[in-house]
Amino acid sequence: SGPQAATGVVSIPRSGFSQSFSVTPGQVTTVSLPGGSEILSSDVVEVGAAVRVTATKPITAYGLSRLLMSTDAFAALPTEFLGQRYRIAAWTGGINGPSQLAVAAVPAFDGDTTTPTTVTITPRAAAGARPAGVPYSVVLKPFDAYQLRSDGDLTGSLIQSDRPIAVYGGNSCANIPTPDTGFCDHVIEQLPPVSIWGNEAIT
């Protein structure tokens, strides 16, 4: 959606998916992604799996994961607001879903789509072969994505990179407010970098 008429494209390099869209002021335009767009892996670089949204005028974009009885959405941050240092906000793993974080690499502001990004992750909880508190690095090319899942809680994990990146935190199906709650829901947010945090907030 947006305050001005605009056109744009939603694309996923890995699958070759590309769909044009038009924005009419005062209305919401929906673009459905093809099946298989979801990342289900952990500790694997998914080449070209990021979803790219470009538009001719400023727009607001939301990502929405819709499943029967488990739906959540997040506001997508424009690339100019991305940073190189993040702290993860997630939710502890439970009987229905793991705690998770995800990272996506973006092109350079000059349009360079070849220079890789080195991302260093220090998880707060053990995740597969990755022990808690031990930093490790992954290398992503633009539009590559990486997800880490844990049965613990990845909240507080530190993400650092040598180029701006998009970072997400959440849980595939969280039991809230306690692990023995009978129903679960997908929770996700795209996280702001530490560089734009402030000293005062209203909730």
PDB file of C-alpha atoms in Angstrom:
ATOM      1  CA  SER A   1       0.000   0.000   0.000  1.00  0.00           C
ATOM      2  CA  GLY A   2       1.061   3.616  -0.381  1.00  0.00           C
ATOM      3  CA  PRO A   3      -0.054   7.264  -0.627  1.00  0.00           C
ATOM      4  CA  GLN A   4       0.792   7.521  -4.332  1.00  0.00           C
ATOM      5  CA  ALA A   5       0.007   5.432  -7.379  1.00  0.00           C
ATOM      6  CA  ALA A   6       2.940   3.106  -8.008  1.00  0.00           C
ATOM      7  CA  THR A   7       3.979  -0.042  -9.793  1.00  0.00           C
ATOM      8  CA  GLY A   8       6.463  -2.659  -8.711  1.00  0.00           C
ATOM      9  CA  VAL A   9       7.695  -6.230  -8.829  1.00  0.00           C
ATOM     10  CA  VAL A  10       7.854  -9.060  -6.296  1.00  0.00           C
ATOM     11  CA  SER A  11      10.500 -11.653  -7.148  1.00  0.00           C
ATOM     12  CA  ILE A  12      12.298 -14.683  -5.721  1.00  0.00           C
ATOM     13  CA  PRO A  13      15.569 -15.398  -7.562  1.00  0.00           C
ATOM     14  CA  ARG A  14      15.746 -19.067  -6.505  1.00  0.00           C
ATOM     15  CA  SER A  15      12.452 -20.082  -8.076  1.00  0.00           C
ATOM     16  CA  GLY A  16      12.382 -17.562 -10.893  1.00  0.00           C
ATOM     17  CA  PHE A  17       9.102 -16.204  -9.534  1.00  0.00           C
ATOM     18  CA  SER A  18       8.345 -12.636 -10.643  1.00  0.00           C
ATOM     19  CA  GLN A  19       5.025 -10.817 -10.444  1.00  0.00           C
ATOM     20  CA  SER A  20       4.215  -7.206 -11.213  1.00  0.00           C
ATOM     21  CA  PHE A  21       1.805  -5.219  -9.070  1.00  0.00           C
ATOM     22  CA  SER A  22       0.092  -1.832  -8.991  1.00  0.00           C
ATOM     23  CA  VAL A  23      -0.657   0.275  -5.929  1.00  0.00           C
ATOM     24  CA  THR A  24      -3.770   2.432  -5.752  1.00  0.00           C
ATOM     25  CA  PRO A  25      -3.837   5.000  -2.898  1.00  0.00           C
ATOM     26  CA  GLY A  26      -6.205   3.911  -0.149  1.00  0.00           C
ATOM     27  CA  GLN A  27      -6.181   0.259  -1.171  1.00  0.00           C
ATOM     28  CA  VAL A  28      -4.099  -2.812  -0.297  1.00  0.00           C
ATOM     29  CA  THR A  29      -2.623  -4.879  -3.102  1.00  0.00           C
ATOM     30  CA  THR A  30      -1.915  -8.547  -2.357  1.00  0.00           C
ATOM     31  CA  VAL A  31       0.705 -10.692  -4.090  1.00  0.00           C
ATOM     32  CA  SER A  32       0.579 -14.399  -3.246  1.00  0.00           C
ATOM     33  CA  LEU A  33       3.890 -16.239  -3.265  1.00  0.00           C
ATOM     34  CA  PRO A  34       4.172 -19.696  -4.815  1.00  0.00           C
ATOM     35  CA  GLY A  35       4.261 -22.869  -2.765  1.00  0.00           C
ATOM     36  CA  GLY A  36       7.750 -23.772  -1.627  1.00  0.00           C
ATOM     37  CA  SER A  37       8.755 -20.167  -0.882  1.00  0.00           C
ATOM     38  CA  GLU A  38       8.937 -20.877   2.852  1.00  0.00           C
ATOM     39  CA  ILE A  39      12.348 -21.741   4.307  1.00  0.00           C
ATOM     40  CA  LEU A  40      12.137 -24.876   6.447  1.00  0.00           C
ATOM     41  CA  SER A  41      15.844 -25.637   6.873  1.00  0.00           C
ATOM     42  CA  SER A  42      18.165 -24.835   9.761  1.00  0.00           C
ATOM     43  CA  ASP A  43      21.855 -23.918   9.492  1.00  0.00           C
ATOM     44  CA  VAL A  44      21.764 -24.044   5.679  1.00  0.00           C
ATOM     45  CA  VAL A  45      22.468 -21.225   3.214  1.00  0.00           C
ATOM     46  CA  GLU A  46      19.423 -21.061   0.939  1.00  0.00           C
ATOM     47  CA  VAL A  47      20.700 -19.579  -2.333  1.00  0.00           C
ATOM     48  CA  GLY A  48      18.466 -16.881  -3.832  1.00  0.00           C
ATOM     49  CA  ALA A  49      15.601 -17.616  -1.418  1.00  0.00           C
ATOM     50  CA  ALA A  50      14.942 -14.034  -0.285  1.00  0.00           C
ATOM     51  CA  VAL A  51      11.786 -12.264  -1.461  1.00  0.00           C
ATOM     52  CA  ARG A  52      12.569  -8.945  -3.159  1.00  0.00           C
ATOM     53  CA  VAL A  53      10.024  -6.118  -3.434  1.00  0.00           C
ATOM     54  CA  THR A  54      10.787  -3.053  -5.573  1.00  0.00           C
ATOM     55  CA  ALA A  55       8.496  -0.147  -6.435  1.00  0.00           C
ATOM     56  CA  THR A  56       8.553   3.083  -8.442  1.00  0.00           C
ATOM     57  CA  LYS A  57       7.299   5.163  -5.455  1.00  0.00           C
ATOM     58  CA  PRO A  58       7.552   4.745  -1.672  1.00  0.00           C
ATOM     59  CA  ILE A  59       5.295   1.945  -0.411  1.00  0.00           C
ATOM     60  CA  THR A  60       4.594   0.039   2.774  1.00  0.00           C
ATOM     61  CA  ALA A  61       5.102  -3.710   2.454  1.00  0.00           C
ATOM     62  CA  TYR A  62       4.009  -6.489   4.789  1.00  0.00           C
ATOM     63  CA  GLY A  63       4.896 -10.158   4.845  1.00  0.00           C
ATOM     64  CA  LEU A  64       2.089 -12.457   5.935  1.00  0.00           C
ATOM     65  CA  SER A  65       2.238 -16.180   6.628  1.00  0.00           C
ATOM     66  CA  ARG A  66      -1.289 -17.569   6.559  1.00  0.00           C
ATOM     67  CA  LEU A  67      -2.092 -21.044   7.820  1.00  0.00           C
ATOM     68  CA  LEU A  68      -5.255 -22.478   9.312  1.00  0.00           C
ATOM     69  CA  MET A  69      -5.430 -21.212  12.926  1.00  0.00           C
ATOM     70  CA  SER A  70      -1.838 -19.885  12.846  1.00  0.00           C
ATOM     71  CA  THR A  71      -1.241 -16.617  11.025  1.00  0.00           C
ATOM     72  CA  ASP A  72       1.186 -13.763  11.623  1.00  0.00           C
ATOM     73  CA  ALA A  73       2.524 -10.771   9.713  1.00  0.00           C
ATOM     74  CA  PHE A  74       5.395  -8.303   9.895  1.00  0.00           C
ATOM     75  CA  ALA A  75       6.170  -4.877   8.468  1.00  0.00           C
ATOM     76  CA  ALA A  76       9.066  -5.083   5.991  1.00  0.00           C
ATOM     77  CA  LEU A  77      11.811  -2.520   6.632  1.00  0.00           C
ATOM     78  CA  PRO A  78      13.142  -0.555   3.632  1.00  0.00           C
ATOM     79  CA  THR A  79      16.710  -1.476   2.731  1.00  0.00           C
ATOM     80  CA  GLU A  80      17.985   2.009   3.661  1.00  0.00           C
ATOM     81  CA  PHE A  81      17.100   1.280   7.305  1.00  0.00           C
ATOM     82  CA  LEU A  82      19.015  -2.002   7.495  1.00  0.00           C
ATOM     83  CA  GLY A  83      22.176  -2.263   9.588  1.00  0.00           C
ATOM     84  CA  GLN A  84      25.084  -4.497  10.537  1.00  0.00           C
ATOM     85  CA  ARG A  85      24.372  -5.316  14.214  1.00  0.00           C
ATOM     86  CA  TYR A  86      21.203  -6.896  15.600  1.00  0.00           C
ATOM     87  CA  ARG A  87      19.857  -8.526  18.750  1.00  0.00           C
ATOM     88  CA  ILE A  88      17.276 -11.231  18.199  1.00  0.00           C
ATOM     89  CA  ALA A  89      13.779 -11.167  19.679  1.00  0.00           C
ATOM     90  CA  ALA A  90      12.254 -14.621  19.278  1.00  0.00           C
ATOM     91  CA  TRP A  91      10.286 -17.055  21.463  1.00  0.00           C
ATOM     92  CA  THR A  92      11.373 -20.214  23.180  1.00  0.00           C
ATOM     93  CA  GLY A  93      11.049 -23.516  21.343  1.00  0.00           C
ATOM     94  CA  GLY A  94       8.262 -25.825  22.401  1.00  0.00           C
ATOM     95  CA  ILE A  95       6.388 -28.981  21.519  1.00  0.00           C
ATOM     96  CA  ASN A  96       4.953 -27.411  18.371  1.00  0.00           C
ATOM     97  CA  GLY A  97       7.754 -25.281  16.973  1.00  0.00           C
ATOM     98  CA  PRO A  98      11.374 -24.153  17.339  1.00  0.00           C
ATOM     99  CA  SER A  99      12.699 -20.736  18.222  1.00  0.00           C
ATOM    100  CA  GLN A 100      14.206 -19.254  15.075  1.00  0.00           C
ATOM    101  CA  LEU A 101      16.164 -16.427  13.516  1.00  0.00           C
ATOM    102  CA  ALA A 102      16.728 -15.676   9.853  1.00  0.00           C
ATOM    103  CA  VAL A 103      19.042 -13.443   7.830  1.00  0.00           C
ATOM    104  CA  ALA A 104      18.809 -12.251   4.223  1.00  0.00           C
ATOM    105  CA  ALA A 105      21.589 -10.550   2.261  1.00  0.00           C
ATOM    106  CA  VAL A 106      20.782  -7.512   0.122  1.00  0.00           C
ATOM    107  CA  PRO A 107      22.529  -5.860  -2.836  1.00  0.00           C
ATOM    108  CA  ALA A 108      24.812  -2.903  -2.238  1.00  0.00           C
ATOM    109  CA  PHE A 109      23.276   0.553  -2.616  1.00  0.00           C
ATOM    110  CA  ASP A 110      25.176   0.978  -5.883  1.00  0.00           C
ATOM    111  CA  GLY A 111      23.295  -2.013  -7.302  1.00  0.00           C
ATOM    112  CA  ASP A 112      26.156  -4.498  -6.901  1.00  0.00           C
ATOM    113  CA  THR A 113      24.625  -7.990  -6.710  1.00  0.00           C
ATOM    114  CA  THR A 114      27.850  -9.999  -6.570  1.00  0.00           C
ATOM    115  CA  THR A 115      29.741  -8.913  -3.431  1.00  0.00           C
ATOM    116  CA  PRO A 116      29.163 -11.418  -0.610  1.00  0.00           C
ATOM    117  CA  THR A 117      28.275 -10.589   2.983  1.00  0.00           C
ATOM    118  CA  THR A 118      29.899 -12.297   5.969  1.00  0.00           C
ATOM    119  CA  VAL A 119      27.445 -12.754   8.844  1.00  0.00           C
ATOM    120  CA  THR A 120      28.659 -13.707  12.330  1.00  0.00           C
ATOM    121  CA  ILE A 121      26.080 -15.250  14.647  1.00  0.00           C
ATOM    122  CA  THR A 122      26.442 -15.799  18.379  1.00  0.00           C
ATOM    123  CA  PRO A 123      23.402 -17.882  19.413  1.00  0.00           C
ATOM    124  CA  ARG A 124      22.056 -17.593  22.956  1.00  0.00           C
ATOM    125  CA  ALA A 125      20.854 -21.203  22.844  1.00  0.00           C
ATOM    126  CA  ALA A 126      22.250 -24.361  21.317  1.00  0.00           C
ATOM    127  CA  ALA A 127      20.928 -24.978  17.809  1.00  0.00           C
ATOM    128  CA  GLY A 128      21.818 -28.290  16.200  1.00  0.00           C
ATOM    129  CA  ALA A 129      25.608 -28.427  15.927  1.00  0.00           C
ATOM    130  CA  ARG A 130      25.925 -24.752  16.997  1.00  0.00           C
ATOM    131  CA  PRO A 131      26.631 -24.435  20.746  1.00  0.00           C
ATOM    132  CA  ALA A 132      25.286 -21.529  22.758  1.00  0.00           C
ATOM    133  CA  GLY A 133      27.594 -18.536  23.123  1.00  0.00           C
ATOM    134  CA  VAL A 134      30.066 -19.594  20.419  1.00  0.00           C
ATOM    135  CA  PRO A 135      30.200 -17.255  17.392  1.00  0.00           C
ATOM    136  CA  TYR A 136      30.365 -18.664  13.874  1.00  0.00           C
ATOM    137  CA  SER A 137      30.163 -17.133  10.403  1.00  0.00           C
ATOM    138  CA  VAL A 138      28.246 -17.785   7.202  1.00  0.00           C
ATOM    139  CA  VAL A 139      28.794 -16.129   3.823  1.00  0.00           C
ATOM    140  CA  LEU A 140      25.762 -14.967   1.853  1.00  0.00           C
ATOM    141  CA  LYS A 141      25.515 -13.511  -1.630  1.00  0.00           C
ATOM    142  CA  PRO A 142      22.751 -10.956  -2.329  1.00  0.00           C
ATOM    143  CA  PHE A 143      19.287 -12.551  -1.976  1.00  0.00           C
ATOM    144  CA  ASP A 144      20.656 -15.611  -0.165  1.00  0.00           C
ATOM    145  CA  ALA A 145      18.902 -16.448   3.108  1.00  0.00           C
ATOM    146  CA  TYR A 146      19.904 -18.356   6.222  1.00  0.00           C
ATOM    147  CA  GLN A 147      17.781 -19.660   9.090  1.00  0.00           C
ATOM    148  CA  LEU A 148      18.746 -21.111  12.468  1.00  0.00           C
ATOM    149  CA  ARG A 149      16.291 -23.078  14.616  1.00  0.00           C
ATOM    150  CA  SER A 150      16.588 -24.087  18.266  1.00  0.00           C
ATOM    151  CA  ASP A 151      14.587 -26.002  20.858  1.00  0.00           C
ATOM    152  CA  GLY A 152      15.796 -23.351  23.326  1.00  0.00           C
ATOM    153  CA  ASP A 153      15.259 -19.595  23.084  1.00  0.00           C
ATOM    154  CA  LEU A 154      17.304 -17.626  20.538  1.00  0.00           C
ATOM    155  CA  THR A 155      16.218 -14.296  22.061  1.00  0.00           C
ATOM    156  CA  GLY A 156      19.313 -12.173  22.710  1.00  0.00           C
ATOM    157  CA  SER A 157      21.435 -13.809  20.005  1.00  0.00           C
ATOM    158  CA  LEU A 158      23.895 -11.369  18.441  1.00  0.00           C
ATOM    159  CA  ILE A 159      24.018 -10.927  14.662  1.00  0.00           C
ATOM    160  CA  GLN A 160      26.888  -8.933  13.139  1.00  0.00           C
ATOM    161  CA  SER A 161      27.844  -8.485   9.488  1.00  0.00           C
ATOM    162  CA  ASP A 162      30.258  -6.593   7.263  1.00  0.00           C
ATOM    163  CA  ARG A 163      27.389  -5.236   5.108  1.00  0.00           C
ATOM    164  CA  PRO A 164      23.749  -4.311   5.834  1.00  0.00           C
ATOM    165  CA  ILE A 165      21.415  -7.295   6.158  1.00  0.00           C
ATOM    166  CA  ALA A 166      17.742  -8.035   6.859  1.00  0.00           C
ATOM    167  CA  VAL A 167      17.137  -9.979  10.091  1.00  0.00           C
ATOM    168  CA  TYR A 168      14.058 -11.752  11.454  1.00  0.00           C
ATOM    169  CA  GLY A 169      13.141 -13.440  14.722  1.00  0.00           C
ATOM    170  CA  GLY A 170      10.258 -15.583  15.904  1.00  0.00           C
ATOM    171  CA  ASN A 171       8.948 -19.102  16.286  1.00  0.00           C
ATOM    172  CA  SER A 172       7.292 -21.377  13.733  1.00  0.00           C
ATOM    173  CA  CYS A 173       4.417 -22.184  16.112  1.00  0.00           C
ATOM    174  CA  ALA A 174       4.876 -20.748  19.602  1.00  0.00           C
ATOM    175  CA  ASN A 175       3.030 -21.914  22.697  1.00  0.00           C
ATOM    176  CA  ILE A 176       2.138 -18.613  24.397  1.00  0.00           C
ATOM    177  CA  PRO A 177       2.136 -17.760  27.277  1.00  0.00           C
ATOM    178  CA  THR A 178       3.566 -21.072  28.578  1.00  0.00           C
ATOM    179  CA  PRO A 179       5.067 -24.194  26.944  1.00  0.00           C
ATOM    180  CA  ASP A 180       2.038 -26.265  28.005  1.00  0.00           C
ATOM    181  CA  THR A 181      -0.493 -23.924  26.382  1.00  0.00           C
ATOM    182  CA  GLY A 182      -2.722 -26.105  24.209  1.00  0.00           C
ATOM    183  CA  PHE A 183      -2.549 -24.041  21.033  1.00  0.00           C
ATOM    184  CA  CYS A 184       0.334 -22.545  19.088  1.00  0.00           C
ATOM    185  CA  ASP A 185       0.759 -19.622  16.701  1.00  0.00           C
ATOM    186  CA  HIS A 186       3.378 -18.515  14.216  1.00  0.00           C
ATOM    187  CA  VAL A 187       5.184 -15.388  15.467  1.00  0.00           C
ATOM    188  CA  ILE A 188       7.600 -13.316  13.364  1.00  0.00           C
ATOM    189  CA  GLU A 189       9.018  -9.800  13.112  1.00  0.00           C
ATOM    190  CA  GLN A 190      11.620  -8.163  10.930  1.00  0.00           C
ATOM    191  CA  LEU A 191      13.959  -6.620  13.480  1.00  0.00           C
ATOM    192  CA  PRO A 192      15.442  -3.107  13.447  1.00  0.00           C
ATOM    193  CA  PRO A 193      19.228  -2.865  13.758  1.00  0.00           C
ATOM    194  CA  VAL A 194      20.736  -1.734  17.063  1.00  0.00           C
ATOM    195  CA  SER A 195      21.898   1.468  15.308  1.00  0.00           C
ATOM    196  CA  ILE A 196      18.337   2.843  15.187  1.00  0.00           C
ATOM    197  CA  TRP A 197      17.292   1.900  18.717  1.00  0.00           C
ATOM    198  CA  GLY A 198      16.362   4.793  20.993  1.00  0.00           C
ATOM    199  CA  ASN A 199      16.146   5.694  24.682  1.00  0.00           C
ATOM    200  CA  GLU A 200      12.388   6.038  25.002  1.00  0.00           C
ATOM    201  CA  ALA A 201       9.515   3.877  23.800  1.00  0.00           C
ATOM    202  CA  ILE A 202       5.738   3.824  24.209  1.00  0.00           C
ATOM    203  CA  THR A 203       3.886   0.521  24.082  1.00  0.00           C
TER     204      THR A 203
END
